[in-house]
């Protein structure tokens, strides 16, 4: 009979711990849930990016009137999805800055290349015409300001080259004369604009230059300050007095 000390050692039995198993399972579920949330977020971001086709486009920052020259400050950028529509991006506006508006552009309108063009404007009715910009001292108009649609008389004392008497007597002795009558087609920002055939544009420019070089310059609004008849009679010196009262 063998000794009990020589018997093989007993193996330790593993005891099943249900609490440890539950904890490990919960941890695994938490990790899986976190991965699902992160994956869903990344997938959603990619879907949004693929569907969002908005880009930056240029719109009018204010209402731009016809014949106005476009400046950088007149434009602003917005994010939009224009689909198949034509619109300009900020990187493209350099091609139109400084050009004239071919028509009125309301504030907030998406800018397209056809809204602006270098002078002369390219409309069929304006083919062969040029844009003329002139400036008149608004402070010289009697009782009012220069506005679109006004008809004004330009008066002044013009010295006659080679007239020795006029040079001797001084400009103050030269009679006040009518230099010309001008209708203001478009007044914008202190300037007056015309779209005319070259010959007519030259005539207007020469008239204005004569006025600006004359002495004792005056501007009267015909039909508001005086009538054309009163003006002619006063310049003829037949004793009529030119008034500045409004006439009907």
Coordinates of N, CA, C and O in Angstrom, one line a residue, residues 68-228:
X68 N -24.1 103.5 -63.1 CA -23.2 103.7 -62.0 C -22.0 102.8 -62.3 O -22.1 101.7 -62.7
X69 N -20.8 103.3 -61.9 CA -19.6 102.5 -62.0 C -19.5 101.6 -60.7 O -19.6 102.1 -59.6
X70 N -19.2 100.3 -61.0 CA -19.2 99.3 -59.9 C -17.9 99.4 -59.1 O -16.8 99.5 -59.7
X71 N -18.0 99.4 -57.8 CA -16.8 99.4 -56.9 C -16.9 98.2 -56.0 O -17.9 97.5 -55.9
X72 N -15.7 97.8 -55.4 CA -15.6 96.7 -54.6 C -16.6 96.8 -53.4 O -17.2 95.8 -53.0
X73 N -16.8 98.0 -52.9 CA -17.7 98.1 -51.7 C -19.1 97.9 -52.1 O -20.0 97.8 -51.1
X74 N -19.5 97.9 -53.3 CA -20.9 97.7 -53.8 C -21.3 96.2 -53.7 O -22.4 95.9 -54.0
X75 N -20.3 95.3 -53.4 CA -20.6 93.9 -53.5 C -20.3 93.2 -52.1 O -19.5 93.7 -51.3
X76 N -21.0 92.1 -51.9 CA -20.7 91.3 -50.7 C -20.9 89.8 -51.0 O -21.6 89.5 -52.0
X77 N -20.3 89.0 -50.2 CA -20.4 87.5 -50.5 C -21.4 86.8 -49.6 O -21.5 87.2 -48.4
X78 N -22.1 85.8 -50.1 CA -23.0 85.0 -49.4 C -22.8 83.5 -49.7 O -22.3 83.3 -50.8
X79 N -23.2 82.6 -48.9 CA -23.2 81.2 -49.2 C -24.6 80.8 -49.8 O -25.6 81.1 -49.2
X80 N -24.6 80.1 -50.9 CA -25.8 79.8 -51.5 C -25.6 78.6 -52.4 O -24.5 78.3 -52.8
X81 N -26.7 77.9 -52.7 CA -26.7 76.8 -53.7 C -27.5 77.3 -54.9 O -28.8 77.4 -54.8
X82 N -26.9 77.7 -56.0 CA -27.6 78.3 -57.1 C -28.0 77.3 -58.2 O -28.6 77.6 -59.2
X83 N -27.6 76.0 -58.0 CA -28.0 75.0 -59.0 C -27.3 75.3 -60.3 O -26.2 75.5 -60.4
X84 N -28.2 75.3 -61.3 CA -27.7 75.6 -62.7 C -27.7 77.0 -63.1 O -27.3 77.4 -64.2
X85 N -28.0 77.9 -62.1 CA -28.0 79.3 -62.4 C -26.6 79.9 -62.6 O -25.7 79.3 -62.0
X86 N -26.5 81.0 -63.3 CA -25.2 81.6 -63.5 C -25.0 82.7 -62.4 O -25.8 83.5 -62.2
X87 N -23.9 82.6 -61.7 CA -23.6 83.6 -60.6 C -22.1 83.7 -60.5 O -21.4 82.7 -60.8
X88 N -21.6 84.8 -60.1 CA -20.2 85.1 -60.0 C -19.7 84.8 -58.6 O -20.3 85.1 -57.6
X89 N -18.5 84.2 -58.5 CA -17.8 84.0 -57.2 C -16.9 85.2 -56.9 O -16.5 85.9 -57.8
X90 N -16.5 85.3 -55.6 CA -15.6 86.4 -55.2 C -14.3 86.5 -56.1 O -13.8 87.6 -56.3
X91 N -13.8 85.3 -56.5 CA -12.6 85.4 -57.3 C -12.8 85.9 -58.7 O -11.8 86.1 -59.4
X92 N -14.0 86.1 -59.1 CA -14.3 86.5 -60.5 C -14.6 88.0 -60.6 O -14.7 88.5 -61.7
X93 N -14.8 88.7 -59.5 CA -15.4 90.0 -59.6 C -14.4 91.0 -60.2 O -14.7 92.1 -60.6
X94 N -13.1 90.7 -60.2 CA -12.1 91.6 -60.7 C -12.4 91.9 -62.2 O -12.0 93.0 -62.7
X95 N -13.1 91.1 -62.9 CA -13.4 91.3 -64.3 C -14.4 92.3 -64.5 O -14.6 92.9 -65.6
X96 N -15.2 92.7 -63.5 CA -16.3 93.6 -63.7 C -16.2 94.9 -62.9 O -16.9 95.9 -63.1
X97 N -15.3 94.9 -61.9 CA -15.2 96.1 -61.0 C -14.7 97.3 -61.9 O -13.7 97.1 -62.7
X98 N -15.3 98.4 -61.8 CA -15.0 99.6 -62.7 C -15.9 99.7 -63.9 O -15.8 100.7 -64.5
X99 N -16.7 98.7 -64.2 CA -17.6 98.7 -65.3 C -18.9 99.4 -64.9 O -19.2 99.7 -63.8
X100 N -19.7 99.8 -66.0 CA -20.9 100.4 -65.8 C -22.1 99.4 -65.7 O -22.1 98.4 -66.3
X101 N -23.1 99.7 -64.8 CA -24.3 98.9 -64.7 C -25.1 99.1 -66.0 O -25.5 100.2 -66.3
X102 N -25.5 98.0 -66.6 CA -26.3 98.1 -67.8 C -27.8 98.3 -67.5 O -28.6 98.6 -68.4
X103 N -28.1 98.1 -66.2 CA -29.5 98.3 -65.8 C -29.5 98.4 -64.3 O -28.5 98.2 -63.6
X104 N -30.6 98.6 -63.7 CA -30.7 98.7 -62.2 C -30.5 97.3 -61.6 O -31.2 96.4 -62.0
X105 N -29.7 97.3 -60.6 CA -29.4 96.0 -59.8 C -29.9 96.2 -58.4 O -29.3 96.9 -57.6
X106 N -31.1 95.5 -58.0 CA -31.5 95.7 -56.6 C -30.6 95.1 -55.6 O -29.8 94.2 -55.9
X107 N -30.7 95.6 -54.4 CA -29.8 95.0 -53.3 C -30.1 93.6 -53.1 O -31.3 93.1 -53.1
X108 N -29.1 92.8 -52.9 CA -29.2 91.3 -52.6 C -29.3 90.5 -53.9 O -29.4 89.3 -53.8
X109 N -29.2 91.1 -55.1 CA -29.3 90.3 -56.3 C -28.0 89.6 -56.6 O -26.9 90.2 -56.4
X110 N -28.0 88.3 -57.0 CA -26.8 87.6 -57.4 C -26.2 88.3 -58.6 O -27.0 88.6 -59.6
X111 N -24.9 88.5 -58.6 CA -24.3 89.2 -59.7 C -23.9 88.3 -60.8 O -23.4 87.2 -60.6
X112 N -24.2 88.7 -62.0 CA -23.8 87.9 -63.2 C -23.0 88.9 -64.1 O -23.2 90.1 -64.1
X113 N -22.2 88.3 -65.0 CA -21.3 89.1 -65.8 C -22.1 90.1 -66.7 O -21.6 91.2 -67.0
X114 N -23.3 89.7 -67.2 CA -24.0 90.5 -68.1 C -24.6 91.8 -67.5 O -25.1 92.7 -68.2
X115 N -24.6 91.9 -66.2 CA -25.1 93.1 -65.5 C -24.2 94.4 -65.6 O -24.7 95.5 -65.4
X116 N -23.0 94.1 -66.0 CA -22.0 95.2 -66.1 C -21.2 95.1 -67.4 O -20.9 94.0 -67.8
X117 N -20.9 96.3 -67.9 CA -20.1 96.3 -69.2 C -19.3 97.6 -69.3 O -19.7 98.6 -68.7
X118 N -18.1 97.5 -69.9 CA -17.3 98.7 -70.1 C -18.1 99.7 -71.1 O -18.8 99.2 -72.0
X119 N -17.9 101.0 -70.9 CA -18.5 101.9 -71.9 C -17.9 101.8 -73.3 O -16.7 101.5 -73.4
X120 N -18.7 102.0 -74.4 CA -20.1 102.3 -74.3 C -20.9 101.0 -74.0 O -20.4 99.9 -74.2
X121 N -22.1 101.2 -73.5 CA -23.0 100.1 -73.2 C -23.3 99.4 -74.5 O -23.4 99.9 -75.6
X122 N -23.6 98.1 -74.3 CA -23.7 97.2 -75.5 C -25.1 96.9 -75.9 O -25.4 96.1 -76.8
X123 N -26.1 97.7 -75.4 CA -27.5 97.4 -75.8 C -27.7 97.8 -77.3 O -27.1 98.8 -77.8
X124 N -28.6 97.1 -78.0 CA -28.8 97.4 -79.5 C -29.2 98.9 -79.7 O -28.8 99.5 -80.7
X125 N -30.0 99.4 -78.8 CA -30.5 100.8 -79.0 C -29.3 101.8 -78.8 O -29.5 103.0 -79.1
X126 N -28.2 101.4 -78.2 CA -27.1 102.3 -77.8 C -25.9 102.0 -78.7 O -24.8 102.5 -78.4
X127 N -26.1 101.2 -79.7 CA -24.9 100.9 -80.6 C -24.4 102.1 -81.2 O -25.1 103.0 -81.7
X128 N -23.1 102.3 -81.2 CA -22.4 103.5 -81.8 C -22.5 104.7 -80.9 O -22.0 105.8 -81.3
X129 N -23.0 104.6 -79.7 CA -23.0 105.7 -78.8 C -21.9 105.6 -77.7 O -21.3 104.5 -77.5
X130 N -21.6 106.7 -77.1 CA -20.6 106.7 -76.0 C -21.2 107.3 -74.8 O -22.3 108.0 -74.8
X131 N -20.6 107.0 -73.6 CA -21.0 107.5 -72.4 C -20.2 108.8 -72.1 O -19.0 108.7 -72.1
X132 N -20.9 109.8 -71.7 CA -20.2 111.1 -71.4 C -20.5 111.4 -69.9 O -21.7 111.4 -69.5
X133 N -19.5 111.7 -69.1 CA -19.6 112.1 -67.7 C -19.1 113.6 -67.6 O -18.0 113.9 -68.0
X134 N -20.0 114.4 -67.1 CA -19.6 115.8 -66.8 C -19.9 116.2 -65.4 O -20.7 115.5 -64.7
X135 N -19.4 117.3 -64.9 CA -19.6 117.7 -63.6 C -19.8 119.2 -63.6 O -19.1 120.0 -64.3
X136 N -20.9 119.7 -62.9 CA -21.2 121.1 -62.8 C -21.3 121.5 -61.4 O -21.7 120.7 -60.5
X137 N -20.8 122.7 -61.0 CA -20.9 123.1 -59.6 C -22.3 123.3 -59.1 O -23.0 124.2 -59.5
X138 N -22.8 122.3 -58.3 CA -24.2 122.4 -57.9 C -24.5 123.6 -57.1 O -25.7 124.1 -57.1
X139 N -23.5 124.2 -56.5 CA -23.8 125.4 -55.7 C -24.1 126.7 -56.5 O -24.5 127.7 -56.0
X140 N -23.9 126.6 -57.8 CA -24.2 127.7 -58.7 C -25.6 127.7 -59.3 O -26.0 128.7 -60.0
X141 N -26.4 126.7 -59.0 CA -27.8 126.7 -59.5 C -28.6 127.5 -58.5 O -28.5 127.3 -57.3
X142 N -29.5 128.3 -59.1 CA -30.3 129.2 -58.2 C -31.4 128.4 -57.6 O -32.2 127.7 -58.3
X143 N -31.5 128.5 -56.3 CA -32.7 128.0 -55.6 C -32.9 126.5 -55.8 O -34.0 126.1 -56.3
X144 N -32.0 125.7 -55.5 CA -32.2 124.3 -55.7 C -31.0 123.5 -55.9 O -29.9 124.0 -55.8
X145 N -31.2 122.2 -56.3 CA -30.1 121.3 -56.6 C -30.3 120.7 -58.0 O -31.4 120.8 -58.6
X146 N -29.3 120.1 -58.6 CA -29.4 119.5 -59.9 C -30.0 118.1 -59.7 O -29.5 117.3 -59.0
X147 N -31.0 117.9 -60.5 CA -31.7 116.6 -60.4 C -32.0 116.0 -61.8 O -32.1 116.8 -62.8
X148 N -32.1 114.7 -61.9 CA -32.4 114.0 -63.2 C -33.7 114.6 -63.8 O -34.7 114.7 -63.1
X149 N -33.6 115.0 -65.0 CA -34.8 115.5 -65.7 C -34.8 117.0 -65.8 O -35.6 117.5 -66.5
X150 N -34.0 117.7 -65.0 CA -34.0 119.1 -65.0 C -33.5 119.7 -66.4 O -32.7 119.0 -67.1
X151 N -34.0 120.8 -66.8 CA -33.5 121.6 -67.9 C -32.9 122.9 -67.4 O -33.6 123.6 -66.7
X152 N -31.6 123.1 -67.6 CA -31.0 124.3 -67.0 C -30.4 125.1 -68.1 O -30.0 124.7 -69.2
X153 N -30.3 126.4 -67.8 CA -29.7 127.4 -68.7 C -28.3 127.7 -68.1 O -28.2 128.1 -66.9
X154 N -27.3 127.7 -68.9 CA -25.9 128.0 -68.5 C -25.6 129.4 -69.0 O -25.6 129.7 -70.2
X155 N -25.4 130.3 -68.0 CA -25.1 131.7 -68.3 C -23.7 132.1 -67.8 O -23.3 131.6 -66.8
X156 N -23.1 133.0 -68.5 CA -21.8 133.5 -68.0 C -21.3 134.6 -68.9 O -21.9 134.9 -69.9
X157 N -20.2 135.2 -68.5 CA -19.5 136.3 -69.3 C -18.3 135.7 -69.9 O -17.3 135.4 -69.2
X158 N -18.4 135.5 -71.2 CA -17.2 134.9 -71.9 C -16.4 136.0 -72.6 O -16.9 136.9 -73.3
X159 N -15.1 136.0 -72.4 CA -14.2 136.9 -73.0 C -14.0 136.5 -74.5 O -13.9 135.3 -74.7
X160 N -13.9 137.4 -75.4 CA -13.7 137.1 -76.8 C -12.2 137.3 -77.1 O -11.7 138.4 -77.0
X161 N -11.5 136.2 -77.5 CA -10.1 136.3 -77.9 C -9.9 137.4 -79.0 O -10.6 137.4 -80.0
X162 N -8.9 138.3 -78.7 CA -8.6 139.3 -79.7 C -9.5 140.5 -79.6 O -9.3 141.5 -80.3
X163 N -10.4 140.6 -78.6 CA -11.2 141.7 -78.4 C -10.5 142.7 -77.5 O -10.5 142.5 -76.3
X164 N -9.8 143.7 -78.0 CA -9.0 144.6 -77.2 C -9.9 145.4 -76.2 O -9.5 145.6 -75.1
X165 N -11.1 145.7 -76.7 CA -11.9 146.5 -75.8 C -12.3 145.7 -74.5 O -12.3 146.1 -73.4
X166 N -12.6 144.4 -74.8 CA -13.0 143.6 -73.7 C -11.9 143.3 -72.7 O -12.0 143.3 -71.5
X167 N -10.7 143.2 -73.3 CA -9.5 142.9 -72.4 C -9.2 144.2 -71.6 O -8.8 144.2 -70.5
X168 N -9.4 145.4 -72.3 CA -9.1 146.6 -71.6 C -10.2 146.9 -70.5 O -9.9 147.3 -69.4
X169 N -11.4 146.7 -70.8 CA -12.5 147.0 -69.9 C -12.6 145.9 -68.8 O -13.1 146.2 -67.7
X170 N -12.1 144.7 -69.0 CA -12.2 143.7 -68.0 C -13.4 142.8 -68.2 O -14.3 143.2 -68.9
X171 N -13.3 141.6 -67.6 CA -14.4 140.6 -67.9 C -15.7 141.1 -67.4 O -16.8 140.7 -67.9
X172 N -15.7 142.0 -66.3 CA -17.0 142.4 -65.7 C -17.8 143.2 -66.7 O -19.0 143.4 -66.6
X173 N -17.2 143.8 -67.8 CA -17.9 144.6 -68.8 C -18.4 143.8 -69.9 O -19.2 144.3 -70.7
X174 N -18.0 142.5 -70.0 CA -18.5 141.6 -71.1 C -20.0 141.3 -70.7 O -20.3 140.9 -69.6
X175 N -20.9 141.4 -71.7 CA -22.3 141.1 -71.4 C -22.5 139.7 -70.9 O -21.8 138.8 -71.4
X176 N -23.5 139.5 -70.0 CA -23.9 138.2 -69.6 C -24.6 137.5 -70.7 O -25.5 138.1 -71.3
X177 N -24.2 136.4 -71.1 CA -24.8 135.7 -72.2 C -25.2 134.3 -71.9 O -24.8 133.7 -70.9
X178 N -26.1 133.8 -72.8 CA -26.6 132.4 -72.7 C -25.6 131.5 -73.4 O -25.4 131.6 -74.6
X179 N -24.9 130.7 -72.6 CA -23.9 129.7 -73.2 C -24.6 128.5 -73.8 O -24.2 128.0 -74.9
X180 N -25.7 128.1 -73.2 CA -26.4 126.9 -73.7 C -27.5 126.5 -72.8 O -27.5 126.9 -71.6
X181 N -28.3 125.6 -73.3 CA -29.4 125.0 -72.5 C -29.2 123.5 -72.5 O -28.9 122.9 -73.5
X182 N -29.2 122.9 -71.3 CA -28.8 121.5 -71.1 C -29.9 120.8 -70.3 O -30.4 121.3 -69.3
X183 N -30.3 119.6 -70.9 CA -31.2 118.7 -70.1 C -30.3 117.7 -69.4 O -29.5 117.1 -70.0
X184 N -30.6 117.4 -68.1 CA -29.8 116.5 -67.3 C -30.5 115.1 -67.4 O -31.5 114.8 -66.8
X185 N -29.8 114.2 -68.2 CA -30.4 112.9 -68.4 C -30.3 112.0 -67.2 O -31.2 111.3 -66.9
X186 N -29.2 112.1 -66.5 CA -29.0 111.2 -65.3 C -28.0 111.9 -64.4 O -26.8 112.1 -64.8
X187 N -28.4 112.2 -63.2 CA -27.6 112.8 -62.2 C -27.3 111.8 -61.1 O -28.2 111.2 -60.5
X188 N -26.0 111.5 -60.9 CA -25.6 110.5 -59.9 C -24.4 110.9 -59.2 O -23.4 111.2 -59.8
X189 N -24.5 111.1 -57.8 CA -23.3 111.4 -57.0 C -22.6 112.6 -57.4 O -21.3 112.7 -57.4
X190 N -23.3 113.7 -57.8 CA -22.6 114.9 -58.2 C -22.2 115.0 -59.6 O -21.7 116.0 -60.1
X191 N -22.3 113.9 -60.4 CA -22.0 113.8 -61.8 C -23.2 113.7 -62.7 O -24.2 113.2 -62.2
X192 N -23.1 114.1 -63.9 CA -24.2 114.0 -64.9 C -23.7 113.1 -66.0 O -22.6 113.3 -66.5
X193 N -24.5 112.2 -66.4 CA -24.2 111.2 -67.4 C -25.1 111.3 -68.6 O -26.3 111.5 -68.5
X194 N -24.5 111.0 -69.8 CA -25.2 111.0 -71.0 C -24.8 109.8 -71.9 O -23.6 109.4 -71.8
X195 N -25.7 109.2 -72.6 CA -25.3 108.2 -73.6 C -25.8 108.8 -75.0 O -27.0 108.9 -75.2
X196 N -24.8 109.3 -75.7 CA -25.1 110.0 -76.9 C -24.2 109.6 -78.1 O -23.2 108.9 -77.9
X197 N -24.6 110.0 -79.3 CA -23.7 109.8 -80.4 C -22.5 110.7 -80.2 O -22.6 111.7 -79.6
X198 N -21.3 110.3 -80.8 CA -20.1 111.0 -80.5 C -20.2 112.5 -80.8 O -19.7 113.3 -80.0
X199 N -20.9 112.9 -81.8 CA -21.0 114.3 -82.2 C -21.7 115.1 -81.1 O -21.4 116.2 -80.7
X200 N -22.9 114.5 -80.6 CA -23.7 115.2 -79.6 C -22.9 115.2 -78.3 O -23.0 116.2 -77.6
X201 N -22.2 114.2 -78.0 CA -21.4 114.1 -76.7 C -20.3 115.2 -76.8 O -20.1 115.9 -75.8
X202 N -19.7 115.4 -77.9 CA -18.7 116.5 -78.1 C -19.3 117.9 -77.9 O -18.7 118.7 -77.3
X203 N -20.5 118.1 -78.5 CA -21.2 119.4 -78.3 C -21.5 119.7 -76.9 O -21.3 120.8 -76.4
X204 N -22.0 118.7 -76.1 CA -22.3 118.9 -74.7 C -21.0 119.2 -73.9 O -21.0 120.1 -73.1
X205 N -20.0 118.5 -74.2 CA -18.7 118.7 -73.5 C -18.2 120.1 -73.8 O -17.7 120.7 -72.8
X206 N -18.2 120.5 -75.0 CA -17.7 121.9 -75.3 C -18.6 122.9 -74.6 O -18.0 123.9 -74.1
X207 N -19.9 122.8 -74.6 CA -20.7 123.7 -73.9 C -20.4 123.8 -72.4 O -20.3 124.9 -71.9
X208 N -20.2 122.7 -71.8 CA -19.9 122.7 -70.4 C -18.5 123.3 -70.1 O -18.3 124.1 -69.2
X209 N -17.5 123.0 -71.0 CA -16.2 123.7 -70.9 C -16.3 125.2 -71.0 O -15.6 125.9 -70.3
X210 N -17.1 125.7 -71.9 CA -17.3 127.1 -72.1 C -17.9 127.7 -70.8 O -17.4 128.8 -70.4
X211 N -18.8 127.0 -70.2 CA -19.4 127.5 -69.0 C -18.4 127.6 -67.9 O -18.4 128.6 -67.1
X212 N -17.6 126.5 -67.7 CA -16.7 126.4 -66.6 C -15.6 127.5 -66.7 O -14.9 127.8 -65.7
X213 N -15.3 128.0 -67.9 CA -14.2 129.0 -68.1 C -14.8 130.4 -68.1 O -14.0 131.3 -68.2
X214 N -16.1 130.6 -68.0 CA -16.7 131.9 -68.1 C -16.7 132.5 -66.7 O -16.5 131.8 -65.7
X215 N -16.9 133.8 -66.7 CA -16.9 134.6 -65.4 C -18.4 134.8 -65.1 O -19.3 134.7 -65.9
X216 N -18.7 135.1 -63.8 CA -20.0 135.3 -63.3 C -21.0 134.2 -63.7 O -22.1 134.5 -64.2
X217 N -20.6 133.0 -63.5 CA -21.4 131.9 -63.9 C -22.7 131.8 -63.1 O -22.7 132.0 -61.9
X218 N -23.8 131.4 -63.9 CA -25.1 131.2 -63.2 C -25.8 130.0 -63.9 O -25.6 129.8 -65.1
X219 N -26.6 129.3 -63.1 CA -27.4 128.2 -63.7 C -28.8 128.5 -63.3 O -29.1 128.6 -62.0
X220 N -29.7 128.6 -64.2 CA -31.1 128.7 -63.9 C -31.9 127.5 -64.4 O -31.7 127.0 -65.5
X221 N -32.8 127.1 -63.6 CA -33.7 126.0 -64.0 C -34.9 126.5 -64.9 O -35.6 127.3 -64.4
X222 N -35.0 126.1 -66.1 CA -36.1 126.6 -66.9 C -37.3 125.8 -66.6 O -37.3 124.6 -66.5
X223 N -38.4 126.6 -66.4 CA -39.7 126.0 -66.0 C -39.9 125.9 -64.5 O -40.9 125.6 -64.0
X224 N -38.8 126.2 -63.7 CA -38.9 126.2 -62.3 C -38.5 127.5 -61.8 O -39.2 128.3 -61.1
X225 N -37.2 127.9 -62.1 CA -36.7 129.2 -61.7 C -37.3 130.3 -62.6 O -37.8 131.4 -62.1
X226 N -37.2 130.1 -63.9 CA -37.6 131.1 -64.9 C -38.2 130.4 -66.1 O -37.9 129.2 -66.3
X227 N -38.9 131.1 -66.9 CA -39.4 130.5 -68.1 C -38.4 130.8 -69.2 O -37.6 131.8 -69.1
X228 N -38.4 130.1 -70.3 CA -37.5 130.3 -71.4 C -37.7 131.7 -72.0 O -36.8 132.4 -72.3

